[in-house]
Amino acid sequence: MSGSRLRATSVMVRFVTNTTKESKQDLLERLKKLEFDISEDEIFTSLTAARNLVEQQQVRPMLLVDDRALPDFKGIQTSDPNAVVIGLAPEHFHYQILNQAFRLLLDGAPLIAIHKARYYKRKDGLALGPGPFVTALEYATDTKATVVGKPEKTFFLEALRGTGCEPEETVMIGDDCRDDVGGAQNAGMRGILVKTGKYRAADEDKINPAPYLTCESFPHAVDHILQHLL
């Protein structure tokens, strides 16, 4: 497996994700079932980044996240909310709930977006991500969300914390040209775009600077790293 080939070298591996549809523990278990050789401290999620910000700001969030992501906010006070945290939560994205969030924001509550992805890949095809809903709330309230996940520079730098690695010594492999590759390159890393998952033809032309490399798949990206970057 490609990850194992990287581990056989001195390369340190981190898994970074914007997923907000499950907790870190659920994600870890799912990856292990897929036979990923992975430990919890190697995963950095946008939910972790959002929780860190909520704790720093000492706010009580209205959590617009999937119910399966709630364990990552365990112990956070959410009654009488004075902030809005929004991730991917299709079952919560209806008029009544969004209007409740809108009114909190009008009263001065901060808007924290776990990420602003335009769309994501489901088994039945592409689907709207949280980005359009965050943007709707920004537009209606004339405010700007604080975004904590990819492609934010702080997200990538937080993920590197404790690794002893500098951004320029780091390669990000992902299928999202803006959030994975563009974000990583803005943080000083090299970005490799893979033509799998949510990739669509000519995605590599959507960012400037262009990806360091565009590959057919993750194993091809690993081949390049092993042959040219070590």
XYZ file of N, CA and C in Angstrom:
690
model
N 0.848 -1.205 0.000
C 0.000 0.000 0.000
C 0.882 1.253 0.000
N 0.428 2.318 -0.645
C 1.259 3.512 -0.835
C 1.694 4.138 0.482
N 0.765 4.192 1.468
C 1.105 4.760 2.769
C 2.230 3.997 3.431
N 2.220 2.670 3.283
C 3.261 1.825 3.878
C 4.609 2.108 3.231
N 4.591 2.379 1.916
C 5.855 2.686 1.227
C 6.459 3.973 1.780
N 5.600 4.938 2.122
C 6.108 6.176 2.722
C 6.658 5.907 4.115
N 5.945 5.077 4.878
C 6.379 4.786 6.255
C 7.706 4.036 6.294
N 8.008 3.326 5.214
C 9.271 2.582 5.155
C 10.467 3.534 5.041
N 10.191 4.801 4.744
C 11.245 5.824 4.686
C 11.178 6.620 5.992
N 11.922 7.723 6.035
C 11.904 8.559 7.242
C 10.774 9.590 7.195
N 9.909 9.479 6.176
C 8.845 10.481 5.981
C 7.773 10.368 7.070
N 7.406 11.521 7.625
C 6.322 11.564 8.605
C 5.008 11.776 7.855
N 3.963 11.060 8.269
C 2.680 11.137 7.562
C 1.605 11.730 8.469
N 0.833 12.662 7.911
C -0.341 13.207 8.607
C -1.536 13.127 7.660
N -2.694 12.817 8.222
C -3.933 12.783 7.439
C -4.749 14.006 7.841
N -4.984 14.904 6.897
C -5.746 16.120 7.211
C -7.046 16.099 6.432
N -8.128 16.454 7.096
C -9.427 16.348 6.448
C -10.381 17.441 6.893
N -11.247 17.832 5.958
C -12.319 18.776 6.258
C -13.610 18.052 6.627
N -13.590 16.731 6.711
C -14.842 16.012 6.927
C -15.520 16.455 8.221
N -16.810 16.735 8.130
C -17.562 17.117 9.331
C -18.762 16.186 9.510
N -18.757 15.065 8.773
C -19.922 14.175 8.853
C -19.715 13.030 9.834
N -18.566 13.014 10.498
C -18.316 11.986 11.510
C -17.243 12.483 12.460
N -17.205 11.887 13.661
C -16.200 12.280 14.648
C -14.839 11.700 14.247
N -13.805 12.210 14.893
C -12.448 11.734 14.619
C -12.335 10.228 14.913
N -12.982 9.789 16.000
C -12.942 8.378 16.376
C -13.608 7.501 15.314
N -14.779 7.945 14.812
C -15.477 7.190 13.755
C -14.637 7.127 12.476
N -14.003 8.261 12.168
C -13.150 8.329 10.980
C -11.984 7.354 11.115
N -11.365 7.342 12.288
C -10.235 6.439 12.544
C -10.661 4.982 12.350
N -11.816 4.631 12.910
C -12.304 3.246 12.791
C -12.608 2.885 11.335
N -13.174 3.842 10.596
C -13.494 3.591 9.188
C -12.218 3.376 8.374
N -11.190 4.199 8.634
C -9.931 4.064 7.905
C -9.234 2.746 8.244
N -9.332 2.336 9.513
C -8.707 1.069 9.913
C -9.396 -0.116 9.229
N -10.732 -0.018 9.064
C -11.461 -1.087 8.347
C -11.018 -1.153 6.887
N -10.586 -0.013 6.347
C -10.078 0.029 4.971
C -8.594 -0.364 4.924
N -8.109 -0.842 6.077
C -6.728 -1.332 6.222
C -5.674 -0.241 6.114
N -6.047 0.969 6.560
C -5.045 2.027 6.693
C -4.255 1.775 7.968
N -2.955 1.890 7.858
C -2.077 1.793 9.031
C -1.990 3.210 9.601
N -2.788 3.491 10.614
C -2.960 4.881 11.052
C -3.271 4.944 12.538
N -2.788 5.981 13.203
C -3.118 6.184 14.624
C -3.826 7.536 14.785
N -4.542 7.687 15.888
C -5.381 8.881 16.067
C -4.578 10.175 16.016
N -3.355 10.157 16.565
C -2.573 11.405 16.605
C -2.040 11.805 15.225
N -2.246 10.953 14.218
C -1.826 11.305 12.860
C -2.956 11.978 12.072
N -4.139 12.057 12.685
C -5.293 12.669 12.007
C -5.510 14.078 12.556
N -5.616 15.047 11.654
C -5.974 16.413 12.070
C -7.195 16.820 11.258
N -8.301 17.097 11.948
C -9.542 17.413 11.244
C -9.952 18.863 11.468
N -10.804 19.335 10.582
C -11.320 20.704 10.724
C -12.234 20.808 11.951
N -12.796 19.674 12.404
C -13.595 19.690 13.641
C -12.706 20.017 14.838
N -11.504 19.442 14.860
C -10.534 19.733 15.925
C -10.191 21.219 15.918
N -9.948 21.749 14.715
C -9.603 23.175 14.580
C -10.756 24.052 15.067
N -12.004 23.653 14.744
C -13.173 24.433 15.169
C -13.328 24.392 16.682
N -13.160 23.225 17.271
C -13.265 23.105 18.725
C -12.207 23.982 19.413
N -10.970 23.948 18.879
C -9.895 24.773 19.448
C -10.287 26.251 19.458
N -10.892 26.716 18.350
C -11.284 28.134 18.250
C -12.427 28.457 19.209
N -13.403 27.568 19.320
C -14.529 27.763 20.242
C -14.004 27.892 21.679
N -13.039 27.045 22.024
C -12.465 27.102 23.378
C -11.665 28.386 23.588
N -10.916 28.783 22.553
C -10.137 30.032 22.664
C -11.054 31.232 22.850
N -12.154 31.276 22.098
C -13.066 32.426 22.147
C -14.068 32.335 23.306
N -14.103 31.170 23.967
C -15.006 30.942 25.108
C -16.460 31.294 24.762
N -16.919 30.737 23.634
C -18.298 30.980 23.200
C -19.134 29.708 23.351
N -20.467 29.901 23.304
C -21.419 28.778 23.372
C -22.029 28.621 21.986
N -21.568 27.649 21.210
C -21.979 27.595 19.799
C -23.324 26.924 19.548
N -24.046 27.456 18.567
C -25.127 26.718 17.923
C -24.393 25.848 16.893
N -24.468 24.521 17.055
C -23.680 23.612 16.230
C -24.487 23.108 15.027
N -24.192 23.653 13.856
C -24.807 23.167 12.622
C -23.857 22.147 12.003
N -23.790 20.976 12.637
C -22.929 19.892 12.160
C -23.737 18.597 12.167
N -23.237 17.619 11.442
C -23.870 16.302 11.437
C -23.872 15.741 12.857
N -24.947 15.078 13.249
C -25.041 14.523 14.603
C -23.877 13.584 14.921
N -23.342 12.918 13.887
C -22.223 11.990 14.117
C -20.917 12.717 14.450
N -20.892 14.036 14.218
C -19.691 14.823 14.537
C -19.739 15.391 15.956
N -20.898 15.307 16.602
C -21.066 15.931 17.924
C -20.088 15.431 18.990
N -19.668 14.140 18.972
C -18.702 13.705 19.992
C -17.432 14.564 20.053
N -17.044 15.172 18.932
C -15.836 16.004 18.931
C -16.045 17.337 19.650
N -17.302 17.636 20.034
C -17.601 18.860 20.796
C -18.070 18.528 22.213
N -17.796 17.292 22.640
C -18.219 16.861 23.966
C -17.653 17.800 25.036
N -18.512 18.216 25.969
C -18.065 19.097 27.044
C -18.172 20.570 26.713
N -18.474 20.912 25.465
C -18.642 22.319 25.065
C -20.073 22.745 25.411
N -20.191 23.881 26.071
C -21.504 24.410 26.478
C -22.245 24.960 25.246
N -23.446 24.453 24.990
C -24.180 24.888 23.789
C -25.551 25.494 24.101
N -25.938 25.505 25.380
C -27.236 26.113 25.702
C -27.107 27.638 25.648
N -28.200 28.319 25.284
C -28.206 29.777 25.132
C -27.031 30.232 24.259
N -26.997 29.777 22.997
C -25.815 30.017 22.145
C -25.557 31.490 21.844
N -24.260 31.807 21.724
C -23.863 33.171 21.342
C -22.828 33.136 20.211
N -22.827 32.022 19.458
C -21.967 31.873 18.281
C -22.610 30.823 17.379
N -22.228 30.835 16.110
C -22.728 29.833 15.166
C -21.530 29.106 14.562
N -21.532 27.769 14.687
C -20.501 26.937 14.064
C -21.189 26.102 12.993
N -20.707 26.214 11.758
C -21.393 25.545 10.651
C -20.440 24.633 9.877
N -20.867 23.375 9.732
C -20.126 22.406 8.931
C -21.065 21.820 7.896
N -20.824 20.579 7.519
C -21.720 19.916 6.578
C -22.821 19.224 7.374
N -24.048 19.716 7.226
C -25.162 19.188 8.021
C -26.441 19.218 7.193
N -26.526 18.372 6.157
C -27.675 18.429 5.243
C -29.032 18.373 5.948
N -29.135 17.584 7.019
C -30.438 17.465 7.693
C -30.785 18.712 8.509
N -29.804 19.599 8.748
C -30.069 20.844 9.491
C -30.209 22.059 8.575
N -29.871 21.897 7.295
C -29.893 23.039 6.383
C -31.304 23.273 5.839
N -32.199 23.683 6.718
C -33.530 24.065 6.245
C -33.870 25.449 6.802
N -34.918 26.041 6.296
C -35.196 27.461 6.541
C -35.237 27.821 8.026
N -35.959 27.035 8.802
C -36.147 27.367 10.215
C -34.818 27.441 10.980
N -33.966 26.427 10.771
C -32.676 26.379 11.480
C -31.739 27.486 10.978
N -31.671 27.649 9.652
C -30.797 28.689 9.104
C -31.258 30.078 9.541
N -32.568 30.263 9.686
C -33.093 31.546 10.132
C -32.725 31.815 11.597
N -32.716 30.735 12.382
C -32.292 30.854 13.792
C -30.827 31.323 13.852
N -29.994 30.716 13.002
C -28.582 31.117 12.931
C -28.461 32.569 12.465
N -29.247 32.927 11.455
C -29.269 34.293 10.908
C -29.558 35.308 12.023
N -30.539 35.022 12.873
C -30.910 35.957 13.950
C -29.815 36.076 15.008
N -29.156 34.966 15.315
C -28.034 35.029 16.263
C -26.927 35.932 15.712
N -26.640 35.770 14.422
C -25.579 36.570 13.786
C -25.943 38.055 13.768
N -27.217 38.352 13.541
C -27.672 39.751 13.572
C -27.481 40.363 14.951
N -27.567 39.517 15.981
C -27.370 39.990 17.364
C -25.893 40.089 17.736
N -25.022 39.826 16.756
C -23.585 40.004 17.002
C -22.804 38.732 17.246
N -23.458 37.565 17.144
C -22.741 36.302 17.344
C -21.723 36.096 16.217
N -20.523 35.578 16.543
C -19.556 35.291 15.474
C -19.969 34.052 14.676
N -19.596 34.042 13.399
C -19.866 32.903 12.517
C -18.552 32.160 12.282
N -18.510 30.893 12.695
C -17.318 30.060 12.519
C -17.663 28.969 11.510
N -16.989 28.997 10.363
C -17.220 27.986 9.326
C -16.140 26.924 9.437
N -16.573 25.670 9.602
C -15.584 24.598 9.698
C -14.824 24.497 8.381
N -15.515 24.682 7.285
C -14.866 24.927 5.994
C -15.918 25.484 5.038
N -15.469 25.894 3.849
C -16.391 26.518 2.882
C -16.358 25.795 1.543
N -16.210 24.475 1.579
C -16.160 23.722 0.326
C -17.433 23.952 -0.477
N -17.262 24.148 -1.774
C -18.411 24.384 -2.656
C -19.264 23.122 -2.804
N -18.599 21.976 -2.923
C -19.321 20.707 -3.104
C -18.429 19.565 -2.645
N -19.022 18.396 -2.507
C -18.263 17.204 -2.134
C -18.808 16.010 -2.918
N -18.098 14.899 -2.843
C -18.469 13.712 -3.621
C -19.240 12.732 -2.749
N -20.443 12.350 -3.212
C -21.220 11.290 -2.562
C -21.305 10.110 -3.518
N -21.807 8.988 -3.019
C -21.925 7.806 -3.883
C -22.815 8.090 -5.085
N -23.834 8.945 -4.901
C -24.767 9.224 -6.004
C -24.355 10.428 -6.855
N -23.149 10.979 -6.597
C -22.666 12.111 -7.398
C -22.253 13.289 -6.523
N -21.970 14.433 -7.161
C -21.545 15.622 -6.417
C -22.739 16.232 -5.680
N -22.458 16.846 -4.517
C -23.519 17.438 -3.699
C -23.014 18.743 -3.095
N -23.936 19.651 -2.818
C -23.576 20.948 -2.227
C -22.837 20.758 -0.902
N -21.737 21.487 -0.737
C -21.008 21.478 0.522
C -21.530 22.578 1.437
N -20.855 22.822 2.567
C -21.304 23.874 3.480
C -21.061 25.291 2.954
N -20.124 25.435 2.006
C -19.762 26.763 1.499
C -20.935 27.621 1.056
N -21.847 27.091 0.221
C -22.986 27.896 -0.224
C -23.866 28.379 0.937
N -23.979 27.584 2.003
C -24.818 27.953 3.136
C -24.114 28.990 4.027
N -22.803 28.820 4.186
C -22.008 29.827 4.921
C -22.108 31.165 4.199
N -21.946 31.124 2.869
C -21.970 32.342 2.056
C -23.347 33.016 2.129
N -24.404 32.213 2.162
C -25.760 32.776 2.293
C -25.900 33.543 3.604
N -25.392 32.970 4.698
C -25.476 33.637 6.005
C -24.601 34.898 6.029
N -23.426 34.827 5.408
C -22.552 36.009 5.320
C -23.271 37.127 4.559
N -23.866 36.760 3.441
C -24.549 37.728 2.579
C -25.726 38.373 3.306
N -26.524 37.546 3.998
C -27.733 38.051 4.656
C -27.417 38.954 5.839
N -26.270 38.687 6.507
C -25.957 39.439 7.745
C -24.833 40.454 7.545
N -24.270 40.492 6.320
C -23.164 41.409 6.019
C -21.994 41.198 6.978
N -21.708 39.919 7.264
C -20.561 39.581 8.115
C -19.662 38.619 7.349
N -18.492 38.383 7.909
C -17.562 37.422 7.314
C -17.321 36.303 8.318
N -17.382 35.073 7.834
C -17.114 33.919 8.694
C -15.614 33.791 8.939
N -15.265 33.272 10.114
C -13.901 32.811 10.357
C -13.862 31.362 9.903
N -13.038 31.061 8.905
C -12.952 29.694 8.373
C -11.762 28.995 9.023
N -11.994 27.773 9.530
C -10.914 27.096 10.270
C -10.295 25.915 9.530
N -11.007 25.341 8.550
C -10.490 24.162 7.850
C -9.669 24.529 6.625
N -9.369 23.511 5.821
C -8.712 23.778 4.545
C -9.601 24.720 3.729
N -9.090 25.684 2.984
C -7.690 25.877 2.610
C -6.938 26.889 3.490
N -7.432 27.152 4.694
C -6.808 28.194 5.526
C -5.367 27.837 5.897
N -4.509 28.836 5.817
C -3.081 28.641 6.124
C -2.902 28.118 7.550
N -3.676 28.678 8.489
C -3.523 28.270 9.896
C -3.841 26.783 10.081
N -4.789 26.249 9.286
C -5.140 24.838 9.389
C -3.930 23.963 9.064
N -3.260 24.268 7.948
C -2.111 23.462 7.541
C -0.956 23.595 8.533
N -0.747 24.803 9.047
C 0.343 25.001 10.013
C 0.046 24.288 11.332
N -1.233 24.316 11.767
C -1.648 23.580 12.978
C -1.405 22.083 12.801
N -1.706 21.580 11.609
C -1.530 20.146 11.336
C -0.055 19.742 11.436
N 0.844 20.688 11.138
C 2.285 20.405 11.202
C 2.846 20.503 12.618
N 2.088 21.140 13.505
C 2.585 21.339 14.875
C 2.955 20.006 15.514
N 4.115 19.952 16.128
C 4.525 18.717 16.795
C 5.244 17.739 15.881
N 5.313 18.049 14.580
C 6.002 17.130 13.658
C 7.481 17.481 13.523
N 7.821 18.732 13.865
C 9.205 19.180 13.672
C 9.515 19.493 12.221
N 8.473 19.510 11.369
C 8.676 19.771 9.934
C 8.257 21.200 9.582
N 8.971 21.788 8.649
C 8.637 23.105 8.118
C 7.727 22.935 6.889
N 6.908 23.959 6.567
C 6.048 23.849 5.380
C 6.812 23.492 4.107
N 8.006 24.093 3.943
C 8.751 23.832 2.699
C 9.308 22.403 2.619
N 9.237 21.674 3.731
C 9.658 20.265 3.733
C 8.456 19.324 3.587
N 7.298 19.903 3.268
C 6.047 19.146 3.314
C 5.363 19.086 1.952
N 4.768 17.922 1.671
C 3.986 17.737 0.442
C 2.560 17.381 0.834
N 1.595 18.059 0.225
C 0.177 17.757 0.439
C -0.353 17.044 -0.805
N -0.990 15.888 -0.606
C -1.619 15.163 -1.721
C -3.132 15.237 -1.516
N -3.869 15.681 -2.541
C -5.315 15.764 -2.395
C -6.031 15.839 -3.737
N -7.373 15.688 -3.690
C -8.168 15.701 -4.932
C -8.924 17.007 -5.137
N -8.751 17.965 -4.209
C -9.432 19.260 -4.312
C -8.393 20.327 -4.644
N -8.497 20.897 -5.846
C -7.443 21.822 -6.289
C -7.332 23.047 -5.384
N -8.491 23.583 -4.951
C -8.452 24.807 -4.129
C -8.130 24.495 -2.665
N -8.940 23.614 -2.067
C -8.835 23.406 -0.622
C -7.596 22.609 -0.223
N -7.233 21.607 -1.013
C -6.061 20.795 -0.681
C -4.779 21.431 -1.204
N -4.725 21.563 -2.529
C -3.479 21.967 -3.179
C -3.229 23.467 -3.045
N -4.228 24.282 -3.403
C -4.058 25.739 -3.296
C -3.770 26.167 -1.867
N -4.525 25.617 -0.923
C -4.328 25.962 0.495
C -2.948 25.594 0.993
N -2.502 24.379 0.656
C -1.183 23.914 1.091
C -0.076 24.771 0.487
N -0.224 25.091 -0.808
C 0.817 25.893 -1.466
C 0.859 27.309 -0.905
N -0.300 27.847 -0.517
C -0.312 29.175 0.118
C 0.368 29.145 1.480
N 0.409 27.956 2.097
C 1.066 27.815 3.405
C 2.550 27.492 3.257
N 3.024 27.414 1.999
C 4.448 27.186 1.758
C 4.811 25.747 1.451
N 3.811 24.889 1.289
C 4.062 23.474 0.977
C 4.024 23.247 -0.535
N 4.440 22.049 -0.955
C 4.201 21.612 -2.334
C 2.852 20.905 -2.357
N 2.094 21.086 -3.435
C 0.792 20.438 -3.553
C 0.725 19.513 -4.754
N 0.294 18.271 -4.513
C 0.101 17.318 -5.611
C -1.385 17.041 -5.748
N -1.929 17.333 -6.925
C -3.349 17.099 -7.209
C -3.506 15.720 -7.843
N -4.421 14.906 -7.275
C -4.675 13.579 -7.857
C -6.018 13.582 -8.581
N -6.066 12.879 -9.706
C -7.268 12.876 -10.556
C -8.255 11.793 -10.126
N -8.541 11.743 -8.836
C -9.499 10.778 -8.296
C -10.500 11.534 -7.429
N -11.501 10.824 -6.872
C -12.445 11.469 -5.957
C -13.223 12.581 -6.615
N -13.113 13.791 -6.045
C -13.920 14.913 -6.543
C -13.248 15.680 -7.686
N -12.073 15.221 -8.107
C -11.380 15.895 -9.213
C -12.267 15.965 -10.456
N -12.221 17.120 -11.126
C -12.923 17.268 -12.406
C -11.914 17.787 -13.444
N -12.150 17.436 -14.690
C -11.217 17.795 -15.771
C -10.867 19.283 -15.738
N -9.584 19.575 -15.882
C -9.039 20.950 -15.927
C -9.058 21.657 -14.570
N -9.298 20.937 -13.471
C -9.229 21.559 -12.133
C -7.878 22.224 -11.899
N -6.821 21.608 -12.438
C -5.458 22.130 -12.189
C -5.264 23.536 -12.741
N -6.151 23.960 -13.666
C -6.041 25.309 -14.237
C -6.746 26.365 -13.381
N -7.416 25.932 -12.310
C -8.237 26.857 -11.519
C -7.453 27.606 -10.445
N -6.217 27.193 -10.188
C -5.452 27.872 -9.134
C -4.153 28.432 -9.689
N -3.692 29.491 -9.047
C -2.447 30.141 -9.419
C -1.683 30.474 -8.136
N -0.476 29.950 -7.939
C 0.269 29.092 -8.853
C -0.394 27.721 -9.043
N -0.092 27.119 -10.196
C -0.642 25.796 -10.516
C -0.090 24.760 -9.536
N -0.720 23.584 -9.448
C -0.175 22.537 -8.577
C 1.282 22.223 -8.914
N 2.055 21.914 -7.902
C 3.437 21.470 -8.116
C 3.434 20.292 -9.094
N 2.413 19.407 -8.950
C 2.320 18.236 -9.816
C 0.863 17.769 -9.868
N 0.441 17.231 -11.013
C -0.874 16.588 -11.133
C -0.642 15.140 -11.524
N -1.236 14.211 -10.755
C -1.015 12.775 -10.954
C -2.327 12.042 -11.161
N -2.241 10.852 -11.737
C -3.437 10.042 -11.958
C -4.037 9.541 -10.641
N -3.183 9.237 -9.664
C -3.679 8.626 -8.431
C -2.684 8.822 -7.284
N -3.122 8.438 -6.085
C -2.271 8.540 -4.891
C -0.975 7.724 -5.047
N -1.047 6.455 -5.509
C 0.216 5.712 -5.689
C 1.203 6.406 -6.626
N 0.694 7.050 -7.683
C 1.579 7.795 -8.586
C 2.253 8.956 -7.854
N 1.486 9.622 -6.970
C 2.039 10.741 -6.197
C 3.152 10.239 -5.275
N 2.907 9.096 -4.638
C 3.917 8.503 -3.752
C 5.168 8.126 -4.547
N 4.967 7.549 -5.740
C 6.114 7.225 -6.611
C 6.987 8.455 -6.822
N 6.339 9.575 -7.143
C 7.091 10.812 -7.418
C 7.882 11.252 -6.179
N 7.221 11.223 -5.018
C 7.888 11.639 -3.774
C 9.121 10.761 -3.516
N 8.932 9.450 -3.637
C 10.040 8.515 -3.354
C 11.187 8.671 -4.348
N 10.847 8.967 -5.618
C 11.889 9.042 -6.647
C 12.557 10.406 -6.762
N 11.814 11.478 -6.432
C 12.333 12.824 -6.729
C 12.492 13.754 -5.527
N 11.845 13.465 -4.428
C 11.828 14.454 -3.325
C 12.580 14.009 -2.074
N 13.018 12.777 -2.036
C 13.739 12.310 -0.828
C 15.234 12.309 -1.041
